[in-house]
PDB file of C-alpha atoms in Angstrom:
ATOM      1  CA  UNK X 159       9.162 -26.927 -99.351  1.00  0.00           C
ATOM      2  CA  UNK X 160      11.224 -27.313 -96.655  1.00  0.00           C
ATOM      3  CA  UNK X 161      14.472 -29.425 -98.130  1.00  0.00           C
ATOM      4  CA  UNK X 162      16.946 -31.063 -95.339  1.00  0.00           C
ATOM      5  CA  UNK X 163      19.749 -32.731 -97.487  1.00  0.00           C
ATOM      6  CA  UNK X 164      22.463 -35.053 -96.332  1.00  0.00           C
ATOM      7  CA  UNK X 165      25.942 -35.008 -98.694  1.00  0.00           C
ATOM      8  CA  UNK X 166      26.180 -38.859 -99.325  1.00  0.00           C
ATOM      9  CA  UNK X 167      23.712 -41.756 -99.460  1.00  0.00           C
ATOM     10  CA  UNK X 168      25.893 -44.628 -99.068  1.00  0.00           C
ATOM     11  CA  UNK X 169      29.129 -44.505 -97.752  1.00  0.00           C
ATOM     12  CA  UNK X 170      31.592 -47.386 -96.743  1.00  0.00           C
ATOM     13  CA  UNK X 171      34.882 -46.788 -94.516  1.00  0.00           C
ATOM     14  CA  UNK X 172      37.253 -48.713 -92.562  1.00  0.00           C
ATOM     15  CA  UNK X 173      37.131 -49.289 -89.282  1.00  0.00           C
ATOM     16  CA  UNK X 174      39.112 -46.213 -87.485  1.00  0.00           C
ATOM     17  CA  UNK X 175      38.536 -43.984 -90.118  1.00  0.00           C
ATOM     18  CA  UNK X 176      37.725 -40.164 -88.984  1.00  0.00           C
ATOM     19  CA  UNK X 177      33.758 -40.038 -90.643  1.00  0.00           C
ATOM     20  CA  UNK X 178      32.456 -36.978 -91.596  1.00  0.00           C
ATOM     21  CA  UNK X 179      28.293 -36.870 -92.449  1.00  0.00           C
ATOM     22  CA  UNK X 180      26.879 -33.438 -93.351  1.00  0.00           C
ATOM     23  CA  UNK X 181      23.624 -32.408 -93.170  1.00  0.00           C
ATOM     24  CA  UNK X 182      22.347 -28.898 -94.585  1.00  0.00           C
ATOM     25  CA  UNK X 183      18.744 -27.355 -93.736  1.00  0.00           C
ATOM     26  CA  UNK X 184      17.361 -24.168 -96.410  1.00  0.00           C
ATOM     27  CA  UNK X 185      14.328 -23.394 -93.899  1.00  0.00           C
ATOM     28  CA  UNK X 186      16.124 -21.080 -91.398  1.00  0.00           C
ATOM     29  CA  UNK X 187      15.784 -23.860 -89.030  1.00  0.00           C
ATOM     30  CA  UNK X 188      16.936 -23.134 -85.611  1.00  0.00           C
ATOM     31  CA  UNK X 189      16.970 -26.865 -84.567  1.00  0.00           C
ATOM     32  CA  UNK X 190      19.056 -29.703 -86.000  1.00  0.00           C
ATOM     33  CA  UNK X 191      19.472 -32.987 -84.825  1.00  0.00           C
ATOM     34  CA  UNK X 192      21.160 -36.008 -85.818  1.00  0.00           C
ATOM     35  CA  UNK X 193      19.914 -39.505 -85.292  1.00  0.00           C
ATOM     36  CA  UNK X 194      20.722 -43.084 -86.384  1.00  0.00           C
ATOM     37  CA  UNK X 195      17.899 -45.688 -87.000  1.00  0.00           C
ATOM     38  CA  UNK X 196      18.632 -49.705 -86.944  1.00  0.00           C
ATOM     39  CA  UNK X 197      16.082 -52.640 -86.747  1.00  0.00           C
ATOM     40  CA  UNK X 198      13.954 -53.106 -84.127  1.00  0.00           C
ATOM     41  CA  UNK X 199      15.629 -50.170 -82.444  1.00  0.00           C
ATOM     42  CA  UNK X 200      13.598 -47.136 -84.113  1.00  0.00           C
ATOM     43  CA  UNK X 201      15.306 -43.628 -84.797  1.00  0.00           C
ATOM     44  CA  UNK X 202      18.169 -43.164 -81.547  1.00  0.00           C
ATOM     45  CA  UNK X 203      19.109 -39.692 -80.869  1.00  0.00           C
ATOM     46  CA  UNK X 204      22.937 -39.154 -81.121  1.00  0.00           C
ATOM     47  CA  UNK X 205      23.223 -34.992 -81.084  1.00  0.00           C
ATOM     48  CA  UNK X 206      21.028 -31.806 -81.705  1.00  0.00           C
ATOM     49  CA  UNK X 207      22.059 -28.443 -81.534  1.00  0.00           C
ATOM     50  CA  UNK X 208      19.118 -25.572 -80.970  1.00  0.00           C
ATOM     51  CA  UNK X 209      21.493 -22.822 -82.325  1.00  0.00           C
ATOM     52  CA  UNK X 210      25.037 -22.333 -84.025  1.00  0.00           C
ATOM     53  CA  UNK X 211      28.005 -23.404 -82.171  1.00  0.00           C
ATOM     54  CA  UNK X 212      25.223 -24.599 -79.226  1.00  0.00           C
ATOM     55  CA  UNK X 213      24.700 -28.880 -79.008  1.00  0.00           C
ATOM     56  CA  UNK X 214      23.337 -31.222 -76.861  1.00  0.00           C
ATOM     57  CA  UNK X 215      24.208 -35.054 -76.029  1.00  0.00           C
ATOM     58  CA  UNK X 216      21.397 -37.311 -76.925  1.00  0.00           C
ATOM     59  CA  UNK X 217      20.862 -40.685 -76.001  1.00  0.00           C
ATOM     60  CA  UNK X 218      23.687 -42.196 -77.732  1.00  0.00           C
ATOM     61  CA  UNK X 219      26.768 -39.928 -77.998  1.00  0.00           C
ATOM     62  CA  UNK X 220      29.412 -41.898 -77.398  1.00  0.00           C
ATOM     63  CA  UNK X 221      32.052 -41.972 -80.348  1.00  0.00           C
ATOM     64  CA  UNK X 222      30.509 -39.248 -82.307  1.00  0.00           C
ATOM     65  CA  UNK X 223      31.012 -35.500 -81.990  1.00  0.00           C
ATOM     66  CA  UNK X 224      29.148 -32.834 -83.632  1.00  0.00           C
ATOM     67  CA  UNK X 225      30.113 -29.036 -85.367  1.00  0.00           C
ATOM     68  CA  UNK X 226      27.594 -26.345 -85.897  1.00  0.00           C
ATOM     69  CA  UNK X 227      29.457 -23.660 -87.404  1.00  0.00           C
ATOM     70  CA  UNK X 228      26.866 -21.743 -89.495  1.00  0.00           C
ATOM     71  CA  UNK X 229      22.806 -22.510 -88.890  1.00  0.00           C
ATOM     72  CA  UNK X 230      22.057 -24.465 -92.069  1.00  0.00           C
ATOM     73  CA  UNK X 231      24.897 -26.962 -91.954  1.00  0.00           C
ATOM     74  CA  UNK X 232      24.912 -29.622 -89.089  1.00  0.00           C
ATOM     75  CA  UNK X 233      28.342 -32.183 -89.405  1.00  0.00           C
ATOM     76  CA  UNK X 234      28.532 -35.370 -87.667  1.00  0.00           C
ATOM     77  CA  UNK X 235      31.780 -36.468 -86.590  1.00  0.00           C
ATOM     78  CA  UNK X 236      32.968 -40.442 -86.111  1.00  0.00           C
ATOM     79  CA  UNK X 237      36.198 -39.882 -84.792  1.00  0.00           C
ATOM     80  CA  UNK X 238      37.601 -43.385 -85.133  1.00  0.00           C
ATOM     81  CA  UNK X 239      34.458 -45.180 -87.038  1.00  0.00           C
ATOM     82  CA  UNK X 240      33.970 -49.049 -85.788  1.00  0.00           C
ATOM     83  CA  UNK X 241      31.931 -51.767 -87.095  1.00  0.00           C
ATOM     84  CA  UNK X 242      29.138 -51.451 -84.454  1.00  0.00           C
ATOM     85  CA  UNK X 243      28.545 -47.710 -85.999  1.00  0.00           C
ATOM     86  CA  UNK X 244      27.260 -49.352 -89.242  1.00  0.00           C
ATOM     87  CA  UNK X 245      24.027 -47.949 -89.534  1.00  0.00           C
ATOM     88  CA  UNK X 246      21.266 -45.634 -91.159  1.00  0.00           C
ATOM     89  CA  UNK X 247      22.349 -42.109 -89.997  1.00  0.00           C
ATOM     90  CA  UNK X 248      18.675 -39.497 -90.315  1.00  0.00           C
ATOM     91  CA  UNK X 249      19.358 -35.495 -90.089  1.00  0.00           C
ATOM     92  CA  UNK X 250      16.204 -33.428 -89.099  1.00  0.00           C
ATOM     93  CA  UNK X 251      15.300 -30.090 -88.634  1.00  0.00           C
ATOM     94  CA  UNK X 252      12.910 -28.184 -87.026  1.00  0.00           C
ATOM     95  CA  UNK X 253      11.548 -24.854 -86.725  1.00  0.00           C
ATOM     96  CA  UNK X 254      12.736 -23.372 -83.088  1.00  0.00           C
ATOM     97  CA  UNK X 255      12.477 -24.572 -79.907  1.00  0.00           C
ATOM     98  CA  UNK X 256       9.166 -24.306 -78.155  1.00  0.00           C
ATOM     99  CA  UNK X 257       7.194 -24.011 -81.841  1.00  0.00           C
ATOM    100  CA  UNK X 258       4.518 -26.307 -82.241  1.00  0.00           C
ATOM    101  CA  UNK X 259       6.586 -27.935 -85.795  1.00  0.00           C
ATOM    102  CA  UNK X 260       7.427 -31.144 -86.758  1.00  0.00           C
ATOM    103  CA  UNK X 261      10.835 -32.171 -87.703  1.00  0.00           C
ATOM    104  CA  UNK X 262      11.825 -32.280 -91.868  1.00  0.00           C
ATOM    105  CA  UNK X 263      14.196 -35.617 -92.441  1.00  0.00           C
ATOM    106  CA  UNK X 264      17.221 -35.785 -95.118  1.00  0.00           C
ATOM    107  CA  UNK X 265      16.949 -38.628 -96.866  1.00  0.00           C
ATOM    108  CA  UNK X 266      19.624 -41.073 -94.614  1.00  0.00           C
ATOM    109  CA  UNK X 267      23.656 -41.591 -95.413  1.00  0.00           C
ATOM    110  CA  UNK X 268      23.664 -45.530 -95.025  1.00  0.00           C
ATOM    111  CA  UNK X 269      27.082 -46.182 -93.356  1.00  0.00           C
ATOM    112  CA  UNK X 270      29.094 -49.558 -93.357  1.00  0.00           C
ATOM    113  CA  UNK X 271      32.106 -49.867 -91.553  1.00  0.00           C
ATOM    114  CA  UNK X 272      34.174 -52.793 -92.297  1.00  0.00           C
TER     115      UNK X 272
ATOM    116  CA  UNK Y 165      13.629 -41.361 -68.934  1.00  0.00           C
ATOM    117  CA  UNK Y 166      11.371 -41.085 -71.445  1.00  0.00           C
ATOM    118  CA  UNK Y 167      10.190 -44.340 -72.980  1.00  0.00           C
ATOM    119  CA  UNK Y 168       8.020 -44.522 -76.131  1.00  0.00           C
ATOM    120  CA  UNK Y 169       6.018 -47.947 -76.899  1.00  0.00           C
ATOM    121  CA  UNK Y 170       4.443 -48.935 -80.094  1.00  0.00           C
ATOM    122  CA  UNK Y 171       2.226 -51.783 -80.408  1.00  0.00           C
ATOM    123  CA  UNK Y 172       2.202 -53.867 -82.216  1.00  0.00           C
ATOM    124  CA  UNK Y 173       5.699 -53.598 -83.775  1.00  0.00           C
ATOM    125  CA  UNK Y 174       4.278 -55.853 -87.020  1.00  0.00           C
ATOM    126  CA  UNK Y 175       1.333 -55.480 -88.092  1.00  0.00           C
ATOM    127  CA  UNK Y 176       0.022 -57.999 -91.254  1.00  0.00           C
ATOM    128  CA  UNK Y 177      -3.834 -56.646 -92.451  1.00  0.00           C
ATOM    129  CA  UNK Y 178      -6.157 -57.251 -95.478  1.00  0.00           C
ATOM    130  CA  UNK Y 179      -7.141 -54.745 -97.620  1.00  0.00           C
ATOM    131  CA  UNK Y 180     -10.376 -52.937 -96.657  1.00  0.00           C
ATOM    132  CA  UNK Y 181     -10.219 -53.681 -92.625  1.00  0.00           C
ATOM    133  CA  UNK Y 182      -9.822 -51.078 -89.610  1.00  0.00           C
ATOM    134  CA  UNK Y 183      -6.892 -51.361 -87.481  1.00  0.00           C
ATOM    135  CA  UNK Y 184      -4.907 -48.999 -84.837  1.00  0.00           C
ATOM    136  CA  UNK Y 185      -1.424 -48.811 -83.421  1.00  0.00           C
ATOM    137  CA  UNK Y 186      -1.064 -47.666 -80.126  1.00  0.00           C
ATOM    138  CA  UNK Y 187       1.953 -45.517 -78.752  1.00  0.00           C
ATOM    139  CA  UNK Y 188       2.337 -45.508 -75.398  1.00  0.00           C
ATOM    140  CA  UNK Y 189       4.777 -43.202 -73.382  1.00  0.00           C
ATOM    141  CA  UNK Y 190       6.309 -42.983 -69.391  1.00  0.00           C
ATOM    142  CA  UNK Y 191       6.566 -39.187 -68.970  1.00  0.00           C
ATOM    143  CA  UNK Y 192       4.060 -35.992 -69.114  1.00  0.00           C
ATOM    144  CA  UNK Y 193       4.090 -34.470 -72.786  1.00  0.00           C
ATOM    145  CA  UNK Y 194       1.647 -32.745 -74.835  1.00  0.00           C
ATOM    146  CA  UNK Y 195       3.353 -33.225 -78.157  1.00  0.00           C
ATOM    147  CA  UNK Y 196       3.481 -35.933 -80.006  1.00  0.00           C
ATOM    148  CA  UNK Y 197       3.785 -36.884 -83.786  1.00  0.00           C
ATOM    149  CA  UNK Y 198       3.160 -39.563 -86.226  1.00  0.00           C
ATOM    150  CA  UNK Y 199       5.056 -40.395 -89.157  1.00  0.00           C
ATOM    151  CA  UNK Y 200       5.730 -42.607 -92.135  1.00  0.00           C
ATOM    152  CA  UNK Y 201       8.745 -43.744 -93.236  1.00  0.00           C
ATOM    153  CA  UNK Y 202       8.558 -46.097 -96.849  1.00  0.00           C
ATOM    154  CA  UNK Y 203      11.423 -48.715 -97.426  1.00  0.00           C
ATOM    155  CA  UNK Y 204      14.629 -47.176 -98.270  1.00  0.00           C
ATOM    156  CA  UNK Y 205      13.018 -43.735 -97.990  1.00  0.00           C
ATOM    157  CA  UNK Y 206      13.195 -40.689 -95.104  1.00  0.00           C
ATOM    158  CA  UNK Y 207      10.632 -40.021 -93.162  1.00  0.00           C
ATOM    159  CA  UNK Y 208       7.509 -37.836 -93.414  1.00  0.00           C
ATOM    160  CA  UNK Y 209       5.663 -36.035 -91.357  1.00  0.00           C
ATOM    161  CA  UNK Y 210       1.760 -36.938 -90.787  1.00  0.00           C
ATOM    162  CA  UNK Y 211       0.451 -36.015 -87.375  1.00  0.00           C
ATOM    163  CA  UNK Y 212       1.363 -33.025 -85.010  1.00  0.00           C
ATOM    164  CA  UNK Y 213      -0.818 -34.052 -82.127  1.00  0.00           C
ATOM    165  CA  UNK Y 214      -0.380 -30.607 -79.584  1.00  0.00           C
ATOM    166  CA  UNK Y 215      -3.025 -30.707 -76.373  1.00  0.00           C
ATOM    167  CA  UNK Y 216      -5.162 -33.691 -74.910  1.00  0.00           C
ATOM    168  CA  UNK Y 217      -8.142 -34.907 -76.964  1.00  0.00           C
ATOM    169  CA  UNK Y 218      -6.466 -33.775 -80.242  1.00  0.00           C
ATOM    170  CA  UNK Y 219      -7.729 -35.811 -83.511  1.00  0.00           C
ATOM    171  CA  UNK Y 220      -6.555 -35.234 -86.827  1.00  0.00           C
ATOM    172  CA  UNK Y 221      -7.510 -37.300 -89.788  1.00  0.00           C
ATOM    173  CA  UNK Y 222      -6.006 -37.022 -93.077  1.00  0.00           C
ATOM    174  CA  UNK Y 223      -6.922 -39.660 -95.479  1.00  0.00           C
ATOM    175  CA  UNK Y 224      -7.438 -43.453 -94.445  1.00  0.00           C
ATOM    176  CA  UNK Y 225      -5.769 -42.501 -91.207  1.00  0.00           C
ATOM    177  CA  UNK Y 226      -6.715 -40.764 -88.059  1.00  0.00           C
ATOM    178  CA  UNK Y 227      -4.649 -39.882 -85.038  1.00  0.00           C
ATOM    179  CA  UNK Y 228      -5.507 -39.232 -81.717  1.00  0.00           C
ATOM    180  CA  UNK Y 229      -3.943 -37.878 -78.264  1.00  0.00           C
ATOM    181  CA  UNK Y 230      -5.124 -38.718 -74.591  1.00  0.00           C
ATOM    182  CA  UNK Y 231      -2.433 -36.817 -72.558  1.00  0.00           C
ATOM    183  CA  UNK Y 232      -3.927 -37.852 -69.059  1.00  0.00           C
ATOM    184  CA  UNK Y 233      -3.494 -41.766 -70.190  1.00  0.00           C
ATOM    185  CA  UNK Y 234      -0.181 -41.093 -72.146  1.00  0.00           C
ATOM    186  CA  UNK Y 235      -1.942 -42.888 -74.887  1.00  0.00           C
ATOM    187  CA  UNK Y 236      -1.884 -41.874 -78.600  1.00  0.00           C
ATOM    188  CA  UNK Y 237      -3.570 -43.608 -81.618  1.00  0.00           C
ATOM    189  CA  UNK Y 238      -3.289 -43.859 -85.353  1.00  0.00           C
ATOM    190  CA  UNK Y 239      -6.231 -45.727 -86.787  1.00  0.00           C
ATOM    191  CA  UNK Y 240      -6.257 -47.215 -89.902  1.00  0.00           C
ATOM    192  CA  UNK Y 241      -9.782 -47.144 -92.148  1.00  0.00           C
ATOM    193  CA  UNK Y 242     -10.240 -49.093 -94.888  1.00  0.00           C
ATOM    194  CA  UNK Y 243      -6.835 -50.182 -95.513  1.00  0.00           C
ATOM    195  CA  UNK Y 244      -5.234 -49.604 -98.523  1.00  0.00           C
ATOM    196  CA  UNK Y 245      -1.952 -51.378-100.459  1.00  0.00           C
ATOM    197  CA  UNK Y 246      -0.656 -47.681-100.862  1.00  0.00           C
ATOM    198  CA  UNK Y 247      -0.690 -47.295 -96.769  1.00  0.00           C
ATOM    199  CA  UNK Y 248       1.960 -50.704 -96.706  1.00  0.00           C
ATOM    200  CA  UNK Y 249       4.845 -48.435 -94.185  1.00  0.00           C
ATOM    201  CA  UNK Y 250       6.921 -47.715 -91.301  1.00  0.00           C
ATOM    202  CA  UNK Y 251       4.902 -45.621 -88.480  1.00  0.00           C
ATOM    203  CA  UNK Y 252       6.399 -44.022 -86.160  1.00  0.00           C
ATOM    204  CA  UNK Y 253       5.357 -42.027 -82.745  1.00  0.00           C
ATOM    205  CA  UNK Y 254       7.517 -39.675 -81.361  1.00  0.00           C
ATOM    206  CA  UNK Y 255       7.065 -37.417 -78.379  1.00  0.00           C
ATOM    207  CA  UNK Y 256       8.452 -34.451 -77.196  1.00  0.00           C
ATOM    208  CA  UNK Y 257      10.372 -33.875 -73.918  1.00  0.00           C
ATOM    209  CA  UNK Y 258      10.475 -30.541 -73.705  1.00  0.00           C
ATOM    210  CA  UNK Y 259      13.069 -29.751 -72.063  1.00  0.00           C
ATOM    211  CA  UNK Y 260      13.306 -26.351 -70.317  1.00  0.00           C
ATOM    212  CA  UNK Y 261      15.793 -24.915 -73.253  1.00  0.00           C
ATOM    213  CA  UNK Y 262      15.602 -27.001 -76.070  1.00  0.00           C
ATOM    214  CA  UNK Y 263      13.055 -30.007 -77.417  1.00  0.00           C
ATOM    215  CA  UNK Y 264      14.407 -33.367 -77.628  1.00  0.00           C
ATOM    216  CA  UNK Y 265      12.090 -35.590 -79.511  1.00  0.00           C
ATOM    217  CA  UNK Y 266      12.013 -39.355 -78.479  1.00  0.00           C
ATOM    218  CA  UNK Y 267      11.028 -41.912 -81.195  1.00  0.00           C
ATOM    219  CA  UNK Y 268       9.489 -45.340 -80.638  1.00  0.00           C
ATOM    220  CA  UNK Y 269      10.393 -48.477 -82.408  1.00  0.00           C
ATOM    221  CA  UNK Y 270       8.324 -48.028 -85.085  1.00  0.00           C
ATOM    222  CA  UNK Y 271       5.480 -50.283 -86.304  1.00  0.00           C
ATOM    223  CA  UNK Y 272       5.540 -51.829 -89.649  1.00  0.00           C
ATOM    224  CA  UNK Y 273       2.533 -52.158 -91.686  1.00  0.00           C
ATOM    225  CA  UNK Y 274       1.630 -54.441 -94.387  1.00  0.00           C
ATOM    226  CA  UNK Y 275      -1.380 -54.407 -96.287  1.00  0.00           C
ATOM    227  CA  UNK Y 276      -2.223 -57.301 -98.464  1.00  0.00           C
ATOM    228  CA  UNK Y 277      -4.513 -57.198-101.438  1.00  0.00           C
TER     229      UNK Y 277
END
C-alpha cells in the first residue's frame, strides 16, 4: 500500500514562528504536493513539486515556501506563521506526471497559530 | 482559471433513497476524480474518471464523466449510514509539464437511519 505520512498531527505555534511540516512518500512517487483544506473552502493548493529540487506555486503560495531535497520527503515551510495560516495542512502524492493515478493523502498536520 | 463546482455542498438523505452530486468545472479536462474524506480522517481515493462517457461503480456509488458538458456525477444507490462523508471532485489541469489537480468544495453527506 502506498503510505504518504506527515511528521505531526497537531501542532500549535506562535504567531511568527518559522513552521516546518514534513511530508514523506514510500511509493517512488514523482509528484508531491502540498495543500491546506478549511470549511467551505475545500482542499487549496499551496505547492507541488513534479521532481527533486523542481516546485511549482499553486493557488495560494504566499507565506509558505517549499524544499524538495530527496524524492520521498516534501517540507513545507511557514516562514513567519500568522493566525490566518491556522488550518488543516493535506500532503499527496502521485505517481508521475501525465500517468493516469490518483493522488495518496497523509493523514493532515492540524495547525493553530495563536 | 479553473473552477470546480459541487452541488449541493450539504446534502441531508434517508437511508435507502438515490441521490447524486454534481461537479461541475470551467475548463477542458479529461481527468477527474472522486473522493471521500471521513471526519477527522485523510482522504481516499474512489473514482479515476479518464475519457468522456466513463462510469465506474463500486459499491452503493457510481460515478460518471461527460467531458463535452464538463459535467461529472457520483450517484448514490440505496443509501447507507456507512456512506455518511465528505466527497470531493477534483480535476486535472494538465498542464503542459506537470498536473495540477483542482479540488472543489466538497459536498457533505449525511445519511440518516
Amino acid at each position: 500500500d502506498v503510505k504518504v505520512t506527515q511528521s505531526s498531527r497537531y501542532l500549535v505555534k506562535r504567531t511568527g514562528e518559522k513552521v516546518f511540516l514534513e511530508c514523506v512518500q514510500d511509493m517512488d512517487h514523482e509528484n508531491m504536493f502540498w495543500y491546506r483544506q478549511d470549511p467551505g473552502l475545500g482542499l487549496r493548493l499551496i505547492y507541488f513539486s513534479y521532481d527533486v529540487k523542481m516546485k511549482e506555486k499553486g493557488d495560494i503560495p504566499e507565506g509558505y515556501s517549499v524544499s524538495r531535497e530527496k524524492k520521498e520527503r516534501f517540507s513545507l515551510i511557514l516562514e513567519s506563521a500568522s493566525t490566518n495560516q491556522t488550518s488543516m495542512y493535506l500532503c499527496a502524492s502521485s505517481l508521475y506526471t501525465g500517468a493516469y493515478s490518483e493522488a495518496f493523502f497523509g493523514q493532515g498536520t492540524r495547525l493553530t497559530v495563536v | 482559471e479553473l473552477k470546480v463546482e459541487q452541488n449541493p455542498l450539504f446534502l441531508s438523505m434517508q437511508e435507502g433513497k438515490n441521490y447524486t452530486i454534481y461537479c461541475n468545472y470551467s475548463t477542458t479536462s479529461d481527468r477527474l476524480y472522486w473522493y471521500r474524506q471521513d471526519p477527522g480522517k485523510s482522504l481516499e481515493s474512489l473514482f479515476v474518471l479518464l475519457s468522456n462517457g466513463a462510469v465506474k461503480q463500486e459499491g452503493r456509488l457510481m460515478a460518471s464523466l461527460d467531458t463535452k458538458a464538463r459535467l461529472s456525477t457520483l450517484h448514490i444507490t440505496a443509501a447507507v449510514h456507512d456512506l455518511s462523508a465528505t466527497y470531493f471532485c477534483a480535476v486535472d489541469m494538465m498542464e503542459t509539464s506537470y498536473d495540477k489537480v483542482i479540488f472543489g468544495p466538497g459536498t457533505s453527506l449525511s445519511v440518516i437511519p
